[in-house]
mmCIF file of C-alpha atoms in Angstrom:
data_model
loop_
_atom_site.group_PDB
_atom_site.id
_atom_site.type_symbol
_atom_site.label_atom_id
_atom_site.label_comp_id
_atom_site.label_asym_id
_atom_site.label_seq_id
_atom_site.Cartn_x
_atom_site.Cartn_y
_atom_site.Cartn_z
ATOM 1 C CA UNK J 1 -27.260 -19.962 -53.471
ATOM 2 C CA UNK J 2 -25.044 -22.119 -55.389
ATOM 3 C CA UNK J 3 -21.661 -22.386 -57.669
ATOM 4 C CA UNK J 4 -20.628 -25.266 -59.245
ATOM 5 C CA UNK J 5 -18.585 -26.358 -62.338
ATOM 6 C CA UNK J 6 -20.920 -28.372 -64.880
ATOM 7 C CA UNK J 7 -20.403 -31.579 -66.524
ATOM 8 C CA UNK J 8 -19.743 -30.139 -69.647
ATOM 9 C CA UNK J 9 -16.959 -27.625 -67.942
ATOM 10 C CA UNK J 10 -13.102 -28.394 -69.223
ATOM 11 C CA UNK J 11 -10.443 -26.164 -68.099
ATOM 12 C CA UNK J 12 -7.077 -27.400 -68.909
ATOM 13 C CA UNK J 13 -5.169 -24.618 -68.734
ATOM 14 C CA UNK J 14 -1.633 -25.608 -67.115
ATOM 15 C CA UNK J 15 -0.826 -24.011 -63.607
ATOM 16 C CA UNK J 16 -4.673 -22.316 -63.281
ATOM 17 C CA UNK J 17 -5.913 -22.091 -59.555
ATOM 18 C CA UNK J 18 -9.733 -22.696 -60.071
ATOM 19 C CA UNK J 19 -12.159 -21.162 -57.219
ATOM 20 C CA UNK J 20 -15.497 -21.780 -56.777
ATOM 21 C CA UNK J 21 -17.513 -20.239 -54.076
ATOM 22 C CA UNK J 22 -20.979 -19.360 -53.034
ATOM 23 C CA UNK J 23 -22.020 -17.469 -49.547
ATOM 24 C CA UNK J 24 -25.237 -16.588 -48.220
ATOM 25 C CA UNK J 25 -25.330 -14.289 -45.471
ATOM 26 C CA UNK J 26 -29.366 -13.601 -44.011
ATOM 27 C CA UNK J 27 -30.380 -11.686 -40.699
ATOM 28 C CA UNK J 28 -34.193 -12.056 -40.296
ATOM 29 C CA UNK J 29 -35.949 -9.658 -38.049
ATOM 30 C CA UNK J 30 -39.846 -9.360 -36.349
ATOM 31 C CA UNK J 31 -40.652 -7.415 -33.923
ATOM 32 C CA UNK J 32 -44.255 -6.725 -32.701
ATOM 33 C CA UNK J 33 -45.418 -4.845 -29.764
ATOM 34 C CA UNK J 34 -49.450 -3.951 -28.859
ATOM 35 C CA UNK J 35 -51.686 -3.495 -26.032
ATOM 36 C CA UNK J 36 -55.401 -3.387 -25.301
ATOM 37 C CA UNK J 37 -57.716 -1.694 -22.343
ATOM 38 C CA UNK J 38 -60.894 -1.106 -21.054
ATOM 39 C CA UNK J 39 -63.232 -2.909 -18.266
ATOM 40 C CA UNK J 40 -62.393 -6.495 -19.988
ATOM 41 C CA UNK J 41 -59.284 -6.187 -22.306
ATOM 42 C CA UNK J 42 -56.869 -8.742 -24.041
ATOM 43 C CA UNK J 43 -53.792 -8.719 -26.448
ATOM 44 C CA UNK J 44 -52.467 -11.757 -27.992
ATOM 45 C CA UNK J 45 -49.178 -11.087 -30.120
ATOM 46 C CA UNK J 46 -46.973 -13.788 -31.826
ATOM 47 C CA UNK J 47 -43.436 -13.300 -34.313
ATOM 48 C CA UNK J 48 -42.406 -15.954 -36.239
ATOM 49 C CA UNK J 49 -38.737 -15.735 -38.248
ATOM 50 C CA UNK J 50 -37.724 -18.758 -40.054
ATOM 51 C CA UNK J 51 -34.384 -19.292 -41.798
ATOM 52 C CA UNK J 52 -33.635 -21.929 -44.016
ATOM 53 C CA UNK J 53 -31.255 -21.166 -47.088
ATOM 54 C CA UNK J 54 -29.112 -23.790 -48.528
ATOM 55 C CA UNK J 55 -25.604 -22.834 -49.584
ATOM 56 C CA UNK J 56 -23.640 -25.199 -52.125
ATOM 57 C CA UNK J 57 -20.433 -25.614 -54.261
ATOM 58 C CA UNK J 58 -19.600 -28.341 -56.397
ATOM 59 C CA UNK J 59 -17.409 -29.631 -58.861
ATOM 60 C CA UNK J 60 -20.199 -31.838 -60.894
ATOM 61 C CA UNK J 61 -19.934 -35.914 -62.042
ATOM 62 C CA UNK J 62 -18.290 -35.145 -65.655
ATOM 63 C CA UNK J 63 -16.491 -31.984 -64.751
ATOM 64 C CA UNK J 64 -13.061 -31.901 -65.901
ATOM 65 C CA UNK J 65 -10.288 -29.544 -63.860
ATOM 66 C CA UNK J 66 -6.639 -30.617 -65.517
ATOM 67 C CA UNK J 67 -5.139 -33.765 -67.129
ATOM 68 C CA UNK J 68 -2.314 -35.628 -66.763
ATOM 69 C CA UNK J 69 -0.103 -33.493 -68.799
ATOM 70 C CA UNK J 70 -2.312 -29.869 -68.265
ATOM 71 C CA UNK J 71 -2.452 -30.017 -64.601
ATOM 72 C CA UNK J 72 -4.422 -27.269 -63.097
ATOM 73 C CA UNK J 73 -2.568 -25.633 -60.190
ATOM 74 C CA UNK J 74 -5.588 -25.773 -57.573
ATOM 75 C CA UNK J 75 -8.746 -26.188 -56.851
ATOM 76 C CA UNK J 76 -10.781 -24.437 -54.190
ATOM 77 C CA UNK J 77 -14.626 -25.124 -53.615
ATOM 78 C CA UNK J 78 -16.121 -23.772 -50.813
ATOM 79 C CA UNK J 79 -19.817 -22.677 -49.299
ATOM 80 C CA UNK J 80 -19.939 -20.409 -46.075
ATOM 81 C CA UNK J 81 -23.377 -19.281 -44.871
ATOM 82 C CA UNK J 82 -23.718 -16.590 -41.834
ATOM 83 C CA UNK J 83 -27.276 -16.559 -40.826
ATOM 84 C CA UNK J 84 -29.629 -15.200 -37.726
ATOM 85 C CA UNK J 85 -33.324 -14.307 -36.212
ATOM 86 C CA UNK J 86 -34.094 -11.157 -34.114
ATOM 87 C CA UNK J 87 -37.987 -12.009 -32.795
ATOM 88 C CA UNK J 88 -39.494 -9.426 -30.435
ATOM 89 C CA UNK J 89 -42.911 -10.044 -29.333
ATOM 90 C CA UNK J 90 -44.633 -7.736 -26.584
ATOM 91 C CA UNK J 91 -47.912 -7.226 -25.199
ATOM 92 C CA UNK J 92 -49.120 -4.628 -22.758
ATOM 93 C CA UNK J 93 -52.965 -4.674 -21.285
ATOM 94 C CA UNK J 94 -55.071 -3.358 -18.688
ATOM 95 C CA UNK J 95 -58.502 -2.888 -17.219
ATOM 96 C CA UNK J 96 -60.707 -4.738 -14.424
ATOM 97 C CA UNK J 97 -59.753 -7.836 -16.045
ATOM 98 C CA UNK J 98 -56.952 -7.997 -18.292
ATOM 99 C CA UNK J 99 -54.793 -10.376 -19.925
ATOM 100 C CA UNK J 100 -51.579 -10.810 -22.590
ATOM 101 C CA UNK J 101 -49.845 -12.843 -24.094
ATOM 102 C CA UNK J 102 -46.829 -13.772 -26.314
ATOM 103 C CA UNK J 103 -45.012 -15.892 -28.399
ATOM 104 C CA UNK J 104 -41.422 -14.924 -30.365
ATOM 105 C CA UNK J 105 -40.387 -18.199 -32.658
ATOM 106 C CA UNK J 106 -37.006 -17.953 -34.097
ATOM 107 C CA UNK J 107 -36.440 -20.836 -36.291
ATOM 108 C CA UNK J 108 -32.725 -21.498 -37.969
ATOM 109 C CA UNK J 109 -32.090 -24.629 -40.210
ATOM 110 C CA UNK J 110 -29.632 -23.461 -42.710
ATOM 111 C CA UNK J 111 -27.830 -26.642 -45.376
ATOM 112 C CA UNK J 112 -24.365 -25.905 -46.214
ATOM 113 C CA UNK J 113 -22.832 -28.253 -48.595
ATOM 114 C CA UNK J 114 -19.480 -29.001 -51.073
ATOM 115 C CA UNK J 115 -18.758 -31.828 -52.775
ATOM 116 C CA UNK J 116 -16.554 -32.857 -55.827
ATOM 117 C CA UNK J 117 -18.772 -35.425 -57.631
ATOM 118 C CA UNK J 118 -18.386 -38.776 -58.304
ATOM 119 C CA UNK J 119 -16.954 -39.178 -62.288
ATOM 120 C CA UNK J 120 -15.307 -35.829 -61.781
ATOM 121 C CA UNK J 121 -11.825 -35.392 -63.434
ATOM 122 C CA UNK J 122 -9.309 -33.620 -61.468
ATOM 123 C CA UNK J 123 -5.565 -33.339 -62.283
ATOM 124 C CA UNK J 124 -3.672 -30.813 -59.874
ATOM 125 C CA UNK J 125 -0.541 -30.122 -59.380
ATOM 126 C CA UNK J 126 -1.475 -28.081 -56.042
ATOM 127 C CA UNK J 127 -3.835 -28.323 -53.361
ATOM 128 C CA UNK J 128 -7.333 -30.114 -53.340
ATOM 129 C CA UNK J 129 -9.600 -27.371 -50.767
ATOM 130 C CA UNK J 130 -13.119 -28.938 -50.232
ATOM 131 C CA UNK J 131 -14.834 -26.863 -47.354
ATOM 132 C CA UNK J 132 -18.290 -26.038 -46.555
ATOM 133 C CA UNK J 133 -18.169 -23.914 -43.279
ATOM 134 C CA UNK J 134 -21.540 -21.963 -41.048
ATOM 135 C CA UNK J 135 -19.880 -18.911 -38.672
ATOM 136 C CA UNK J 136 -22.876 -19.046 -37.341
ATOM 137 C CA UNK J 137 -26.539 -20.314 -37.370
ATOM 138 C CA UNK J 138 -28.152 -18.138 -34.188
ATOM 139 C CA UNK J 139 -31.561 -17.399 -33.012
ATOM 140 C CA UNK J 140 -32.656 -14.566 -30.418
ATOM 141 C CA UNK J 141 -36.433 -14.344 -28.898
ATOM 142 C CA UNK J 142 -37.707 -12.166 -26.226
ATOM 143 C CA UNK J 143 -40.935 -12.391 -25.107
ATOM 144 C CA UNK J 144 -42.924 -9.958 -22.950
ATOM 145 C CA UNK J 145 -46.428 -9.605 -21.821
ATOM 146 C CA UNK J 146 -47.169 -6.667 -18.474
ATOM 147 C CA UNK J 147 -50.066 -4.800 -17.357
ATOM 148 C CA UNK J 148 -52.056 -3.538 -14.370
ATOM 149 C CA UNK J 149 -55.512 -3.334 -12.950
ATOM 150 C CA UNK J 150 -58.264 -5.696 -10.824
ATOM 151 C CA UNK J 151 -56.843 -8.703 -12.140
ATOM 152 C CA UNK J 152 -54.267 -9.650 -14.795
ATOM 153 C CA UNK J 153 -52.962 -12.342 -16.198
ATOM 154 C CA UNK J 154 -50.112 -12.354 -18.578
ATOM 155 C CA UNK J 155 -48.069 -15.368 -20.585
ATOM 156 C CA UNK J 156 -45.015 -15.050 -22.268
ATOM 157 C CA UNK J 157 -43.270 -17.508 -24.718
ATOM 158 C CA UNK J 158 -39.924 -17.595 -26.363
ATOM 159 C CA UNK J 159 -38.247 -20.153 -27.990
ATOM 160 C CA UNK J 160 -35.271 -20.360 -30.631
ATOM 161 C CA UNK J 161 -34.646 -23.234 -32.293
ATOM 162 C CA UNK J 162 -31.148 -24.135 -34.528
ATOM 163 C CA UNK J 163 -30.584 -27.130 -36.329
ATOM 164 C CA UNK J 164 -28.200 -26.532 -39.363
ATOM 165 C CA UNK J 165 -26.615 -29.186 -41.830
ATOM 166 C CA UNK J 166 -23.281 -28.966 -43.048
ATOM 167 C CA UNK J 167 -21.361 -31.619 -45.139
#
């Protein structure tokens, strides 16, 4: 998931707005749902989504947007990412003795990135947009574990965790 403008690019076209843009955009979903019964019975159900995508635009060291007397108009570079976990985990059980469990992981650490590199050449005679933005980065998990009978015992475990990166 990346755009960039190589060392070896030259545009020196007078008045040209340059863009360069990448997006990722990734909804993960689990969902799993079981049961067991009988005299002893037991159900032990886990999801697990993970997101991690990196997202980059660059102008790279060497690039060159303009000169002095071919001045590009603009340049744009820009990375937006959009990404999100659905986990359902259930469990249903029982019997004399009976027990459940679950455990829905959603697990979010998206890199969003832009840069103009260092040795770059850029001659504009507009705007300079360097933006790397994340609308979101968000993690749902529901857990459930139920039953019935002599005795039951039942866990349930959810947990989403986020932790994006954006320069």
């Amino acid at each position: 998931n990346a755009a960039y403008l190589a060392p070896s690019t030259v545009i020196q076209s007078p008045a040209t707005n340059v863009a360069v843009g990448a997006t990722h955009t990734a909804e993960d979903g689990v969902s799993t749902t079981g049961g067991a019964g009988g005299l002893l019975a037991g159900a032990i159900l886990t999801g697990t989504a993970n997101v991690n995508p990196t997202t980059t635009a660059y102008v790279d060291a060497g690039a060159t947007v303009g000169n002095p007397t071919g001045q590009a108009g603009s340049l744009q570079v820009t990375a937006t990412a959009t990404e999100g976990t659905n986990v359902d985990a259930g469990a249903g059980t029982g019997g004399l003795v009976a027990g459940g469990g679950t455990d829905a992981e959603s697990n979010l650490a998206p890199v969003v990135s832009t840069y103009v590199g260092a040795g770059a050449h850029v001659s504009l005679s507009g705007d300079l947009t360097v933006q790397a933005v994340l609308n979101h980065a968000e993690g749902h998990s529901k857990a459930t574990s139920f039953g019935g009978g002599g005795v039951q015992i039942g866990a349930a475990n959810a947990n989403a965790d986020s932790s994006p990166t954006v320069t």
